[in-house]
PDB file of C-alpha atoms in Angstrom:
ATOM      1  CA  MET A 636      95.040  88.576  68.791  1.00  0.00           C
ATOM      2  CA  ASN A 637      98.771  89.211  68.512  1.00  0.00           C
ATOM      3  CA  ILE A 638     100.029  91.305  71.460  1.00  0.00           C
ATOM      4  CA  THR A 639     103.497  90.830  72.927  1.00  0.00           C
ATOM      5  CA  PHE A 640     104.228  90.639  76.634  1.00  0.00           C
ATOM      6  CA  ARG A 641     106.284  93.826  76.404  1.00  0.00           C
ATOM      7  CA  GLN A 642     103.326  95.615  74.808  1.00  0.00           C
ATOM      8  CA  LEU A 643     101.129  94.440  77.680  1.00  0.00           C
ATOM      9  CA  ARG A 644     103.701  95.858  80.118  1.00  0.00           C
ATOM     10  CA  LEU A 645     103.616  99.148  78.216  1.00  0.00           C
ATOM     11  CA  PHE A 646      99.809  99.309  78.309  1.00  0.00           C
ATOM     12  CA  LEU A 647      99.858  98.546  82.038  1.00  0.00           C
ATOM     13  CA  ALA A 648     102.351 101.390  82.533  1.00  0.00           C
ATOM     14  CA  LEU A 649      99.982 103.655  80.582  1.00  0.00           C
ATOM     15  CA  ALA A 650      97.067 102.623  82.824  1.00  0.00           C
ATOM     16  CA  GLU A 651      99.054 103.267  86.002  1.00  0.00           C
ATOM     17  CA  THR A 652     100.702 106.555  84.987  1.00  0.00           C
ATOM     18  CA  GLY A 653      97.907 108.080  82.907  1.00  0.00           C
ATOM     19  CA  SER A 654     100.394 109.400  80.373  1.00  0.00           C
ATOM     20  CA  VAL A 655     102.028 108.054  77.205  1.00  0.00           C
ATOM     21  CA  SER A 656     105.268 109.913  77.930  1.00  0.00           C
ATOM     22  CA  ALA A 657     105.367 108.636  81.512  1.00  0.00           C
ATOM     23  CA  ALA A 658     104.677 105.069  80.319  1.00  0.00           C
ATOM     24  CA  ALA A 659     107.494 105.420  77.805  1.00  0.00           C
ATOM     25  CA  LYS A 660     109.885 106.418  80.602  1.00  0.00           C
ATOM     26  CA  VAL A 661     108.813 103.441  82.706  1.00  0.00           C
ATOM     27  CA  MET A 662     109.499 101.085  79.801  1.00  0.00           C
ATOM     28  CA  HIS A 663     112.686 102.904  78.715  1.00  0.00           C
ATOM     29  CA  VAL A 664     111.503 103.622  75.175  1.00  0.00           C
ATOM     30  CA  THR A 665     110.948 106.845  73.266  1.00  0.00           C
ATOM     31  CA  GLN A 666     107.506 108.424  73.220  1.00  0.00           C
ATOM     32  CA  PRO A 667     107.037 107.846  69.452  1.00  0.00           C
ATOM     33  CA  THR A 668     107.877 104.160  69.968  1.00  0.00           C
ATOM     34  CA  ALA A 669     105.417 103.932  72.856  1.00  0.00           C
ATOM     35  CA  SER A 670     102.681 105.632  70.809  1.00  0.00           C
ATOM     36  CA  MET A 671     103.255 103.277  67.890  1.00  0.00           C
ATOM     37  CA  GLN A 672     103.122 100.156  70.093  1.00  0.00           C
ATOM     38  CA  LEU A 673      99.975 101.363  71.853  1.00  0.00           C
ATOM     39  CA  ARG A 674      98.324 101.869  68.470  1.00  0.00           C
ATOM     40  CA  GLU A 675      99.294  98.296  67.567  1.00  0.00           C
ATOM     41  CA  VAL A 676      97.700  97.040  70.793  1.00  0.00           C
ATOM     42  CA  THR A 677      94.488  98.958  70.025  1.00  0.00           C
ATOM     43  CA  GLN A 678      94.414  97.588  66.481  1.00  0.00           C
ATOM     44  CA  ALA A 679      94.958  94.044  67.745  1.00  0.00           C
ATOM     45  CA  VAL A 680      92.056  94.333  70.194  1.00  0.00           C
ATOM     46  CA  GLY A 681      89.837  96.053  67.654  1.00  0.00           C
ATOM     47  CA  LEU A 682      88.239  98.395  70.185  1.00  0.00           C
ATOM     48  CA  PRO A 683      89.180 101.834  71.556  1.00  0.00           C
ATOM     49  CA  LEU A 684      91.236 101.271  74.715  1.00  0.00           C
ATOM     50  CA  TYR A 685      91.757 104.831  75.905  1.00  0.00           C
ATOM     51  CA  GLU A 686      91.127 108.467  75.137  1.00  0.00           C
ATOM     52  CA  VAL A 687      93.094 111.572  76.000  1.00  0.00           C
ATOM     53  CA  VAL A 688      91.184 114.367  77.731  1.00  0.00           C
ATOM     54  CA  SER A 689      93.058 117.493  78.888  1.00  0.00           C
ATOM     55  CA  ARG A 690      96.359 115.647  78.326  1.00  0.00           C
ATOM     56  CA  ARG A 691      95.295 112.844  80.664  1.00  0.00           C
ATOM     57  CA  VAL A 692      94.678 109.280  79.559  1.00  0.00           C
ATOM     58  CA  HIS A 693      91.306 107.768  80.478  1.00  0.00           C
ATOM     59  CA  LEU A 694      90.752 104.056  79.863  1.00  0.00           C
ATOM     60  CA  THR A 695      87.622 102.824  78.143  1.00  0.00           C
ATOM     61  CA  GLU A 696      85.752  99.813  79.493  1.00  0.00           C
ATOM     62  CA  ALA A 697      87.770  97.579  77.144  1.00  0.00           C
ATOM     63  CA  GLY A 698      90.956  99.332  78.257  1.00  0.00           C
ATOM     64  CA  GLN A 699      90.161  98.712  81.926  1.00  0.00           C
ATOM     65  CA  ALA A 700      89.558  95.028  81.178  1.00  0.00           C
ATOM     66  CA  LEU A 701      92.861  94.805  79.315  1.00  0.00           C
ATOM     67  CA  ALA A 702      94.661  96.566  82.178  1.00  0.00           C
ATOM     68  CA  ARG A 703      93.275  94.015  84.658  1.00  0.00           C
ATOM     69  CA  THR A 704      94.384  91.184  82.387  1.00  0.00           C
ATOM     70  CA  ALA A 705      97.831  92.711  81.894  1.00  0.00           C
ATOM     71  CA  ARG A 706      98.199  93.249  85.651  1.00  0.00           C
ATOM     72  CA  ALA A 707      97.300  89.622  86.370  1.00  0.00           C
ATOM     73  CA  ILE A 708      99.733  88.323  83.748  1.00  0.00           C
ATOM     74  CA  ALA A 709     102.529  90.626  84.933  1.00  0.00           C
ATOM     75  CA  GLY A 710     101.897  89.601  88.532  1.00  0.00           C
ATOM     76  CA  GLU A 711     102.105  85.908  87.661  1.00  0.00           C
ATOM     77  CA  TRP A 712     105.313  86.493  85.711  1.00  0.00           C
ATOM     78  CA  ASP A 713     106.887  88.481  88.547  1.00  0.00           C
ATOM     79  CA  ALA A 714     105.991  85.701  90.983  1.00  0.00           C
ATOM     80  CA  PHE A 715     107.541  83.127  88.627  1.00  0.00           C
ATOM     81  CA  GLU A 716     110.734  85.171  88.396  1.00  0.00           C
ATOM     82  CA  GLN A 717     110.881  85.386  92.190  1.00  0.00           C
ATOM     83  CA  ARG A 718     110.399  81.634  92.544  1.00  0.00           C
ATOM     84  CA  VAL A 719     113.206  81.014  90.055  1.00  0.00           C
ATOM     85  CA  SER A 720     115.388  83.501  91.913  1.00  0.00           C
ATOM     86  CA  GLY A 721     114.603  81.700  95.162  1.00  0.00           C
ATOM     87  CA  VAL A 722     115.688  78.370  93.683  1.00  0.00           C
ATOM     88  CA  LYS A 723     118.922  80.016  92.556  1.00  0.00           C
ATOM     89  CA  GLY A 724     119.447  81.490  96.007  1.00  0.00           C
ATOM     90  CA  LEU A 725     118.875  85.059  94.804  1.00  0.00           C
ATOM     91  CA  THR A 726     116.759  87.732  96.488  1.00  0.00           C
ATOM     92  CA  SER A 727     116.128  90.183  93.656  1.00  0.00           C
ATOM     93  CA  GLY A 728     112.658  91.380  92.744  1.00  0.00           C
ATOM     94  CA  ARG A 729     110.168  94.141  93.382  1.00  0.00           C
ATOM     95  CA  LEU A 730     107.812  94.797  96.276  1.00  0.00           C
ATOM     96  CA  LYS A 731     104.932  97.297  96.153  1.00  0.00           C
ATOM     97  CA  VAL A 732     103.351  98.565  99.375  1.00  0.00           C
ATOM     98  CA  ALA A 733     100.662 101.236  99.829  1.00  0.00           C
ATOM     99  CA  VAL A 734      99.967 102.844 103.208  1.00  0.00           C
ATOM    100  CA  VAL A 735      97.685 105.568 104.528  1.00  0.00           C
ATOM    101  CA  SER A 736      99.343 108.871 105.370  1.00  0.00           C
ATOM    102  CA  THR A 737      99.545 108.411 109.146  1.00  0.00           C
ATOM    103  CA  ALA A 738     101.395 105.100 108.682  1.00  0.00           C
ATOM    104  CA  LYS A 739     104.324 107.025 107.183  1.00  0.00           C
ATOM    105  CA  TYR A 740     105.455 107.770 110.729  1.00  0.00           C
ATOM    106  CA  PHE A 741     106.384 104.151 111.426  1.00  0.00           C
ATOM    107  CA  VAL A 742     106.305 101.962 108.283  1.00  0.00           C
ATOM    108  CA  PRO A 743     109.602 103.331 106.857  1.00  0.00           C
ATOM    109  CA  ARG A 744     111.342 102.377 110.118  1.00  0.00           C
ATOM    110  CA  LEU A 745     109.978  98.848 109.844  1.00  0.00           C
ATOM    111  CA  LEU A 746     111.207  98.694 106.260  1.00  0.00           C
ATOM    112  CA  GLY A 747     114.789  99.513 107.239  1.00  0.00           C
ATOM    113  CA  SER A 748     115.937  96.113 108.467  1.00  0.00           C
ATOM    114  CA  PHE A 749     114.169  94.360 105.563  1.00  0.00           C
ATOM    115  CA  CYS A 750     116.146  96.469 103.097  1.00  0.00           C
ATOM    116  CA  LYS A 751     119.367  95.586 104.928  1.00  0.00           C
ATOM    117  CA  LEU A 752     118.566  91.876 104.712  1.00  0.00           C
ATOM    118  CA  HIS A 753     117.492  92.075 101.056  1.00  0.00           C
ATOM    119  CA  PRO A 754     119.420  94.947  99.436  1.00  0.00           C
ATOM    120  CA  GLN A 755     118.673  93.750  95.889  1.00  0.00           C
ATOM    121  CA  ILE A 756     114.917  94.066  96.271  1.00  0.00           C
ATOM    122  CA  ASP A 757     113.352  97.232  94.850  1.00  0.00           C
ATOM    123  CA  ILE A 758     110.619  98.616  97.101  1.00  0.00           C
ATOM    124  CA  SER A 759     107.870 100.981  95.997  1.00  0.00           C
ATOM    125  CA  LEU A 760     106.138 102.689  98.943  1.00  0.00           C
ATOM    126  CA  GLU A 761     102.997 104.688  98.143  1.00  0.00           C
ATOM    127  CA  VAL A 762     101.837 107.051 100.927  1.00  0.00           C
ATOM    128  CA  LEU A 763      98.288 108.271 100.231  1.00  0.00           C
ATOM    129  CA  ASN A 764      95.055 109.188 101.947  1.00  0.00           C
ATOM    130  CA  ARG A 765      92.671 106.362 102.812  1.00  0.00           C
ATOM    131  CA  ASP A 766      90.416 106.794  99.760  1.00  0.00           C
ATOM    132  CA  HIS A 767      93.348 106.526  97.361  1.00  0.00           C
ATOM    133  CA  VAL A 768      94.796 103.506  99.165  1.00  0.00           C
ATOM    134  CA  ILE A 769      91.407 101.770  98.925  1.00  0.00           C
ATOM    135  CA  THR A 770      91.251 102.620  95.213  1.00  0.00           C
ATOM    136  CA  ARG A 771      94.608 100.905  94.742  1.00  0.00           C
ATOM    137  CA  LEU A 772      93.421  97.989  96.881  1.00  0.00           C
ATOM    138  CA  ARG A 773      90.286  97.532  94.763  1.00  0.00           C
ATOM    139  CA  SER A 774      92.449  97.458  91.628  1.00  0.00           C
ATOM    140  CA  ASN A 775      95.018  95.116  93.228  1.00  0.00           C
ATOM    141  CA  LEU A 776      97.880  97.458  92.316  1.00  0.00           C
ATOM    142  CA  ASP A 777     100.186  96.549  95.215  1.00  0.00           C
ATOM    143  CA  ASP A 778     101.371  93.532  97.166  1.00  0.00           C
ATOM    144  CA  LEU A 779     100.333  94.699 100.653  1.00  0.00           C
ATOM    145  CA  TYR A 780      98.465  97.586 102.279  1.00  0.00           C
ATOM    146  CA  VAL A 781      98.630  99.202 105.721  1.00  0.00           C
ATOM    147  CA  MET A 782      95.642 101.141 107.099  1.00  0.00           C
ATOM    148  CA  SER A 783      93.727 101.619 110.326  1.00  0.00           C
ATOM    149  CA  MET A 784      90.188 101.204 108.964  1.00  0.00           C
ATOM    150  CA  PRO A 785      89.996  98.555 106.197  1.00  0.00           C
ATOM    151  CA  PRO A 786      86.894  98.789 103.978  1.00  0.00           C
ATOM    152  CA  GLY A 787      84.072  96.530 105.051  1.00  0.00           C
ATOM    153  CA  ASP A 788      82.770  95.851 101.539  1.00  0.00           C
ATOM    154  CA  LEU A 789      85.859  94.053 100.218  1.00  0.00           C
ATOM    155  CA  PRO A 790      86.843  90.438 100.936  1.00  0.00           C
ATOM    156  CA  LEU A 791      90.280  90.818 102.524  1.00  0.00           C
ATOM    157  CA  GLU A 792      92.989  88.924 104.304  1.00  0.00           C
ATOM    158  CA  ASP A 793      93.434  91.062 107.413  1.00  0.00           C
ATOM    159  CA  GLN A 794      96.158  90.801 110.043  1.00  0.00           C
ATOM    160  CA  ILE A 795      96.568  93.111 113.040  1.00  0.00           C
ATOM    161  CA  LEU A 796      99.948  94.790 112.749  1.00  0.00           C
ATOM    162  CA  MET A 797     100.112  96.917 115.901  1.00  0.00           C
ATOM    163  CA  PRO A 798      98.012  99.216 118.120  1.00  0.00           C
ATOM    164  CA  ASN A 799      97.111 102.683 116.876  1.00  0.00           C
ATOM    165  CA  PRO A 800      96.109 104.693 119.979  1.00  0.00           C
ATOM    166  CA  LEU A 801      94.319 107.976 119.260  1.00  0.00           C
ATOM    167  CA  VAL A 802      95.019 110.691 121.839  1.00  0.00           C
ATOM    168  CA  VAL A 803      93.775 114.189 122.593  1.00  0.00           C
ATOM    169  CA  ILE A 804      96.455 116.837 122.042  1.00  0.00           C
ATOM    170  CA  ALA A 805      96.581 120.509 123.002  1.00  0.00           C
ATOM    171  CA  PRO A 806      99.185 123.308 123.005  1.00  0.00           C
ATOM    172  CA  ALA A 807     101.948 122.635 125.537  1.00  0.00           C
ATOM    173  CA  GLY A 808     100.847 125.568 127.675  1.00  0.00           C
ATOM    174  CA  HIS A 809      97.156 124.625 127.719  1.00  0.00           C
ATOM    175  CA  LYS A 810      95.366 125.170 131.032  1.00  0.00           C
ATOM    176  CA  LEU A 811      94.454 121.470 131.211  1.00  0.00           C
ATOM    177  CA  ALA A 812      97.883 120.117 130.218  1.00  0.00           C
ATOM    178  CA  ALA A 813      98.824 119.156 133.805  1.00  0.00           C
ATOM    179  CA  LYS A 814      95.365 117.953 134.847  1.00  0.00           C
ATOM    180  CA  LYS A 815      94.384 114.313 135.405  1.00  0.00           C
ATOM    181  CA  ARG A 816      91.171 112.565 134.328  1.00  0.00           C
ATOM    182  CA  ILE A 817      89.875 115.470 132.258  1.00  0.00           C
ATOM    183  CA  THR A 818      86.223 115.098 131.293  1.00  0.00           C
ATOM    184  CA  MET A 819      84.878 115.766 127.823  1.00  0.00           C
ATOM    185  CA  ALA A 820      82.627 118.416 129.383  1.00  0.00           C
ATOM    186  CA  GLN A 821      85.779 120.373 130.207  1.00  0.00           C
ATOM    187  CA  LEU A 822      86.616 120.378 126.483  1.00  0.00           C
ATOM    188  CA  GLN A 823      83.148 121.408 125.310  1.00  0.00           C
ATOM    189  CA  ALA A 824      84.176 125.006 124.636  1.00  0.00           C
ATOM    190  CA  GLU A 825      87.278 123.982 122.645  1.00  0.00           C
ATOM    191  CA  ARG A 826      87.515 124.030 118.876  1.00  0.00           C
ATOM    192  CA  PHE A 827      88.345 120.511 117.671  1.00  0.00           C
ATOM    193  CA  ILE A 828      90.794 120.360 114.752  1.00  0.00           C
ATOM    194  CA  LEU A 829      90.116 117.051 113.025  1.00  0.00           C
ATOM    195  CA  ARG A 830      91.201 115.107 109.967  1.00  0.00           C
ATOM    196  CA  GLU A 831      88.954 115.212 106.916  1.00  0.00           C
ATOM    197  CA  LYS A 832      85.916 112.949 106.718  1.00  0.00           C
ATOM    198  CA  GLY A 833      86.827 109.598 105.197  1.00  0.00           C
ATOM    199  CA  SER A 834      90.223 109.312 106.870  1.00  0.00           C
ATOM    200  CA  GLY A 835      90.704 106.361 109.216  1.00  0.00           C
ATOM    201  CA  THR A 836      91.509 108.666 112.135  1.00  0.00           C
ATOM    202  CA  ARG A 837      88.331 110.693 111.569  1.00  0.00           C
ATOM    203  CA  MET A 838      86.163 107.591 111.249  1.00  0.00           C
ATOM    204  CA  ALA A 839      87.459 106.179 114.545  1.00  0.00           C
ATOM    205  CA  THR A 840      87.111 109.596 116.210  1.00  0.00           C
ATOM    206  CA  ASP A 841      83.529 110.144 115.024  1.00  0.00           C
ATOM    207  CA  ALA A 842      82.526 106.652 116.140  1.00  0.00           C
ATOM    208  CA  HIS A 843      83.987 107.218 119.617  1.00  0.00           C
ATOM    209  CA  LEU A 844      82.476 110.685 120.073  1.00  0.00           C
ATOM    210  CA  SER A 845      79.092 109.359 118.969  1.00  0.00           C
ATOM    211  CA  GLN A 846      79.379 106.486 121.437  1.00  0.00           C
ATOM    212  CA  ILE A 847      80.040 108.834 124.357  1.00  0.00           C
ATOM    213  CA  ASP A 848      77.397 111.288 123.081  1.00  0.00           C
ATOM    214  CA  PHE A 849      79.791 114.211 122.661  1.00  0.00           C
ATOM    215  CA  ALA A 850      79.469 116.829 119.923  1.00  0.00           C
ATOM    216  CA  PRO A 851      82.224 119.461 119.594  1.00  0.00           C
ATOM    217  CA  SER A 852      80.920 122.995 119.643  1.00  0.00           C
ATOM    218  CA  ALA A 853      83.244 123.963 116.785  1.00  0.00           C
ATOM    219  CA  VAL A 854      85.207 121.874 114.266  1.00  0.00           C
ATOM    220  CA  LEU A 855      88.031 122.764 111.895  1.00  0.00           C
ATOM    221  CA  GLU A 856      88.832 120.096 109.286  1.00  0.00           C
ATOM    222  CA  LEU A 857      92.345 119.782 107.872  1.00  0.00           C
ATOM    223  CA  GLY A 858      93.751 117.251 105.422  1.00  0.00           C
ATOM    224  CA  SER A 859      97.107 116.446 106.984  1.00  0.00           C
ATOM    225  CA  ASN A 860      98.544 115.595 110.389  1.00  0.00           C
ATOM    226  CA  GLU A 861     101.278 118.204 109.949  1.00  0.00           C
ATOM    227  CA  ALA A 862      98.727 120.976 109.399  1.00  0.00           C
ATOM    228  CA  ILE A 863      96.782 119.836 112.447  1.00  0.00           C
ATOM    229  CA  LYS A 864      99.854 119.794 114.683  1.00  0.00           C
ATOM    230  CA  GLU A 865     100.870 123.260 113.504  1.00  0.00           C
ATOM    231  CA  SER A 866      97.346 124.550 114.161  1.00  0.00           C
ATOM    232  CA  VAL A 867      97.256 123.068 117.659  1.00  0.00           C
ATOM    233  CA  GLU A 868     100.678 124.556 118.441  1.00  0.00           C
ATOM    234  CA  GLY A 869      99.292 127.847 117.160  1.00  0.00           C
ATOM    235  CA  GLN A 870      96.544 127.572 119.801  1.00  0.00           C
ATOM    236  CA  LEU A 871      93.685 127.263 117.321  1.00  0.00           C
ATOM    237  CA  GLY A 872      92.206 124.377 119.304  1.00  0.00           C
ATOM    238  CA  VAL A 873      92.691 120.784 120.395  1.00  0.00           C
ATOM    239  CA  SER A 874      92.780 117.645 118.275  1.00  0.00           C
ATOM    240  CA  ILE A 875      92.539 113.867 118.274  1.00  0.00           C
ATOM    241  CA  LEU A 876      95.429 112.198 116.443  1.00  0.00           C
ATOM    242  CA  SER A 877      97.273 108.925 116.290  1.00  0.00           C
ATOM    243  CA  ARG A 878     100.043 108.741 118.869  1.00  0.00           C
ATOM    244  CA  HIS A 879     102.313 107.663 116.016  1.00  0.00           C
ATOM    245  CA  ALA A 880     101.737 110.998 114.266  1.00  0.00           C
ATOM    246  CA  LEU A 881     103.388 112.816 117.174  1.00  0.00           C
ATOM    247  CA  GLY A 882     106.719 111.024 116.848  1.00  0.00           C
ATOM    248  CA  PRO A 883     109.154 110.566 119.742  1.00  0.00           C
ATOM    249  CA  HIS A 884     109.481 114.323 120.264  1.00  0.00           C
ATOM    250  CA  HIS A 885     106.554 116.721 120.194  1.00  0.00           C
ATOM    251  CA  GLU A 886     107.657 119.959 121.798  1.00  0.00           C
ATOM    252  CA  GLY A 887     104.901 122.528 121.665  1.00  0.00           C
ATOM    253  CA  LEU A 888     102.211 119.868 122.089  1.00  0.00           C
ATOM    254  CA  ALA A 889     100.746 118.173 125.169  1.00  0.00           C
ATOM    255  CA  VAL A 890      98.873 114.878 125.302  1.00  0.00           C
ATOM    256  CA  LEU A 891      95.867 115.477 127.561  1.00  0.00           C
ATOM    257  CA  ASN A 892      94.806 112.916 130.149  1.00  0.00           C
ATOM    258  CA  VAL A 893      91.170 112.670 129.053  1.00  0.00           C
ATOM    259  CA  GLN A 894      88.745 110.083 130.369  1.00  0.00           C
ATOM    260  CA  GLY A 895      87.945 107.485 127.703  1.00  0.00           C
ATOM    261  CA  PHE A 896      91.207 108.067 125.837  1.00  0.00           C
ATOM    262  CA  PRO A 897      93.239 106.892 124.081  1.00  0.00           C
ATOM    263  CA  ILE A 898      90.816 105.432 121.563  1.00  0.00           C
ATOM    264  CA  GLN A 899      92.009 101.876 121.016  1.00  0.00           C
ATOM    265  CA  SER A 900      92.384 101.610 117.258  1.00  0.00           C
ATOM    266  CA  GLN A 901      94.592  99.148 115.354  1.00  0.00           C
ATOM    267  CA  TRP A 902      96.867  99.142 112.335  1.00  0.00           C
ATOM    268  CA  HIS A 903      95.951  96.436 109.828  1.00  0.00           C
ATOM    269  CA  LEU A 904      98.049  94.678 107.194  1.00  0.00           C
ATOM    270  CA  VAL A 905      95.681  93.658 104.396  1.00  0.00           C
ATOM    271  CA  TRP A 906      95.555  92.269 100.872  1.00  0.00           C
ATOM    272  CA  PRO A 907      92.719  90.949  98.650  1.00  0.00           C
ATOM    273  CA  ARG A 908      91.360  87.568  99.759  1.00  0.00           C
ATOM    274  CA  GLY A 909      92.326  84.855  97.324  1.00  0.00           C
ATOM    275  CA  LYS A 910      95.431  86.703  96.173  1.00  0.00           C
ATOM    276  CA  GLN A 911      98.548  84.543  96.264  1.00  0.00           C
ATOM    277  CA  LEU A 912     101.335  86.642  97.707  1.00  0.00           C
ATOM    278  CA  SER A 913     104.583  86.561  95.793  1.00  0.00           C
ATOM    279  CA  PRO A 914     107.530  84.934  97.596  1.00  0.00           C
ATOM    280  CA  ILE A 915     109.016  88.352  98.357  1.00  0.00           C
ATOM    281  CA  ALA A 916     105.687  89.721  99.601  1.00  0.00           C
ATOM    282  CA  GLU A 917     105.261  86.701 101.873  1.00  0.00           C
ATOM    283  CA  VAL A 918     108.757  87.131 103.325  1.00  0.00           C
ATOM    284  CA  PHE A 919     108.050  90.831 103.820  1.00  0.00           C
ATOM    285  CA  ARG A 920     104.702  90.095 105.498  1.00  0.00           C
ATOM    286  CA  ARG A 921     106.367  87.859 108.075  1.00  0.00           C
ATOM    287  CA  HIS A 922     109.198  90.327 108.537  1.00  0.00           C
ATOM    288  CA  LEU A 923     106.833  93.259 109.023  1.00  0.00           C
ATOM    289  CA  LEU A 924     104.783  91.451 111.665  1.00  0.00           C
ATOM    290  CA  GLY A 925     107.939  90.428 113.531  1.00  0.00           C
ATOM    291  CA  GLU A 926     109.500  93.871 113.333  1.00  0.00           C
ATOM    292  CA  ALA A 927     106.292  95.531 114.541  1.00  0.00           C
ATOM    293  CA  LYS A 928     106.317  93.387 117.682  1.00  0.00           C
ATOM    294  CA  GLY A 929     109.992  94.111 118.300  1.00  0.00           C
ATOM    295  CA  TRP A 930     109.570  97.832 117.656  1.00  0.00           C
ATOM    296  CA  LEU A 931     106.660  98.020 120.086  1.00  0.00           C
ATOM    297  CA  GLY A 932     108.683  96.248 122.759  1.00  0.00           C
ATOM    298  CA  ALA A 933     111.535  98.708 122.349  1.00  0.00           C
ATOM    299  CA  ARG A 934     109.326 101.769 122.764  1.00  0.00           C
TER     300      ARG A 934
END
């Protein structure tokens, strides 16, 4: 089977972008060249590797196996290049990180000093909902992942990054905003505006409400923290969100002093067990853990 390393890179780009034209852009070749090389790869394997449905590429079983192989080979090569760069005293390379949407409120800040220390390193930061981050985790598409509720069915290396307190928020002028030790019974008549099922915040919220035997009388589900905050400000109800999602300034919103809150959740830094982190990923892991501690102390 005669397939070049560059052709493997091209097929991997096809698998990750879902488009021949997009893969061609990633590899800096023309679309006709990319199409020709992908045909050569298919001919070399001797099995259909992908099909195009509604202008979207879908990998066959053989294509998925080849993508996994290409990803493993590319990962090993990238790690080798980083080790060589380290011996030469260089710090160039690429780092890929995927985080759940709520982590976007603090992870970019923690990235700042790393970028200053290593300006030649290219960083790819994917911000997605929990299901999509887990999909990437299962396929080992990134170096490291940040989430609040890691999946329990995957063998993972898991390190606690920092606390993720979940608080009850209401409009700034809410009748209970100045009260202390509010009971859940006092919130029974409120509409609860919650994240969609499957999100880490919703999973932690549902587990806590079940534990204290509380069922909201009315629930509105929304798919983003921004939409929830706007809805609470608009006096559509109260919500339970990560304190990080509020940011340092949250005019128009009040954090209620509710008994049993905040829910003590955690942010986790994870990667597949058995995966050897690249030199850059290992340096970033240590940096991220150190920066998280320093950032918490400064707050």
